[in-house]
Amino acid sequence: MGIEVGGLLGLIWLIILVWAIVKVAKSSAGTFAKVLWILALLIFPLVGLIIWLLMGPKG
């Protein structure tokens, strides 16, 4: 049972991460800022997502 729950949580986390990356890519921020945010999300998934939600581009 634990494997199924872990797999489901992993899938949900992946969906959230992809959603955040798409939102960054579609934002009105400059190219350099987009690249930095996407790298932050990929290198530091949890911390990067939290920081992006608090301080990231809103457009």
PDB file of C-alpha atoms in Angstrom:
ATOM      1  CA  MET A   1       0.000   0.000   0.000  1.00  0.00           C
ATOM      2  CA  GLY A   2       2.886   2.386   0.783  1.00  0.00           C
ATOM      3  CA  ILE A   3       4.298   2.139  -2.721  1.00  0.00           C
ATOM      4  CA  GLU A   4       0.990   3.188  -4.296  1.00  0.00           C
ATOM      5  CA  VAL A   5       0.650   6.190  -1.992  1.00  0.00           C
ATOM      6  CA  GLY A   6       4.253   7.237  -2.604  1.00  0.00           C
ATOM      7  CA  GLY A   7       3.779   6.875  -6.345  1.00  0.00           C
ATOM      8  CA  LEU A   8       0.606   8.936  -6.259  1.00  0.00           C
ATOM      9  CA  LEU A   9       2.256  11.670  -4.207  1.00  0.00           C
ATOM     10  CA  GLY A  10       5.218  11.646  -6.587  1.00  0.00           C
ATOM     11  CA  LEU A  11       2.878  12.028  -9.554  1.00  0.00           C
ATOM     12  CA  ILE A  12       1.045  14.911  -7.880  1.00  0.00           C
ATOM     13  CA  TRP A  13       4.388  16.584  -7.080  1.00  0.00           C
ATOM     14  CA  LEU A  14       5.506  16.157 -10.706  1.00  0.00           C
ATOM     15  CA  ILE A  15       2.269  17.712 -11.980  1.00  0.00           C
ATOM     16  CA  ILE A  16       2.696  20.705  -9.642  1.00  0.00           C
ATOM     17  CA  LEU A  17       6.317  21.144 -10.727  1.00  0.00           C
ATOM     18  CA  VAL A  18       5.438  20.993 -14.437  1.00  0.00           C
ATOM     19  CA  TRP A  19       2.579  23.453 -13.851  1.00  0.00           C
ATOM     20  CA  ALA A  20       4.968  25.896 -12.151  1.00  0.00           C
ATOM     21  CA  ILE A  21       7.502  25.609 -14.976  1.00  0.00           C
ATOM     22  CA  VAL A  22       4.798  26.259 -17.582  1.00  0.00           C
ATOM     23  CA  LYS A  23       3.565  29.289 -15.599  1.00  0.00           C
ATOM     24  CA  VAL A  24       7.125  30.655 -15.477  1.00  0.00           C
ATOM     25  CA  ALA A  25       7.621  30.065 -19.200  1.00  0.00           C
ATOM     26  CA  LYS A  26       4.367  31.897 -20.033  1.00  0.00           C
ATOM     27  CA  SER A  27       5.004  34.812 -17.659  1.00  0.00           C
ATOM     28  CA  SER A  28       5.934  38.286 -18.818  1.00  0.00           C
ATOM     29  CA  ALA A  29       9.311  38.110 -17.053  1.00  0.00           C
ATOM     30  CA  GLY A  30      12.482  38.490 -19.064  1.00  0.00           C
ATOM     31  CA  THR A  31      14.247  35.491 -20.559  1.00  0.00           C
ATOM     32  CA  PHE A  32      17.058  35.561 -18.000  1.00  0.00           C
ATOM     33  CA  ALA A  33      14.585  35.643 -15.091  1.00  0.00           C
ATOM     34  CA  LYS A  34      12.602  32.765 -16.613  1.00  0.00           C
ATOM     35  CA  VAL A  35      15.736  30.659 -16.985  1.00  0.00           C
ATOM     36  CA  LEU A  36      16.756  31.361 -13.385  1.00  0.00           C
ATOM     37  CA  TRP A  37      13.300  30.460 -12.030  1.00  0.00           C
ATOM     38  CA  ILE A  38      13.128  27.250 -14.064  1.00  0.00           C
ATOM     39  CA  LEU A  39      16.618  26.244 -12.917  1.00  0.00           C
ATOM     40  CA  ALA A  40      15.651  26.981  -9.307  1.00  0.00           C
ATOM     41  CA  LEU A  41      12.537  24.827  -9.686  1.00  0.00           C
ATOM     42  CA  LEU A  42      14.520  21.958 -11.190  1.00  0.00           C
ATOM     43  CA  ILE A  43      17.544  22.075  -8.876  1.00  0.00           C
ATOM     44  CA  PHE A  44      15.676  22.831  -5.630  1.00  0.00           C
ATOM     45  CA  PRO A  45      12.150  21.502  -6.269  1.00  0.00           C
ATOM     46  CA  LEU A  46      10.556  22.113  -2.864  1.00  0.00           C
ATOM     47  CA  VAL A  47      12.383  25.283  -1.861  1.00  0.00           C
ATOM     48  CA  GLY A  48      12.259  26.630  -5.424  1.00  0.00           C
ATOM     49  CA  LEU A  49       8.505  26.105  -5.639  1.00  0.00           C
ATOM     50  CA  ILE A  50       7.871  27.796  -2.298  1.00  0.00           C
ATOM     51  CA  ILE A  51      10.063  30.783  -3.203  1.00  0.00           C
ATOM     52  CA  TRP A  52       8.466  31.000  -6.654  1.00  0.00           C
ATOM     53  CA  LEU A  53       4.973  31.001  -5.140  1.00  0.00           C
ATOM     54  CA  LEU A  54       5.962  33.808  -2.769  1.00  0.00           C
ATOM     55  CA  MET A  55       8.202  35.943  -4.978  1.00  0.00           C
ATOM     56  CA  GLY A  56       7.951  34.750  -8.562  1.00  0.00           C
ATOM     57  CA  PRO A  57       6.559  36.544 -11.596  1.00  0.00           C
ATOM     58  CA  LYS A  58       2.827  37.131 -11.268  1.00  0.00           C
ATOM     59  CA  GLY A  59       2.038  37.854 -14.922  1.00  0.00           C
TER      60      GLY A  59
END
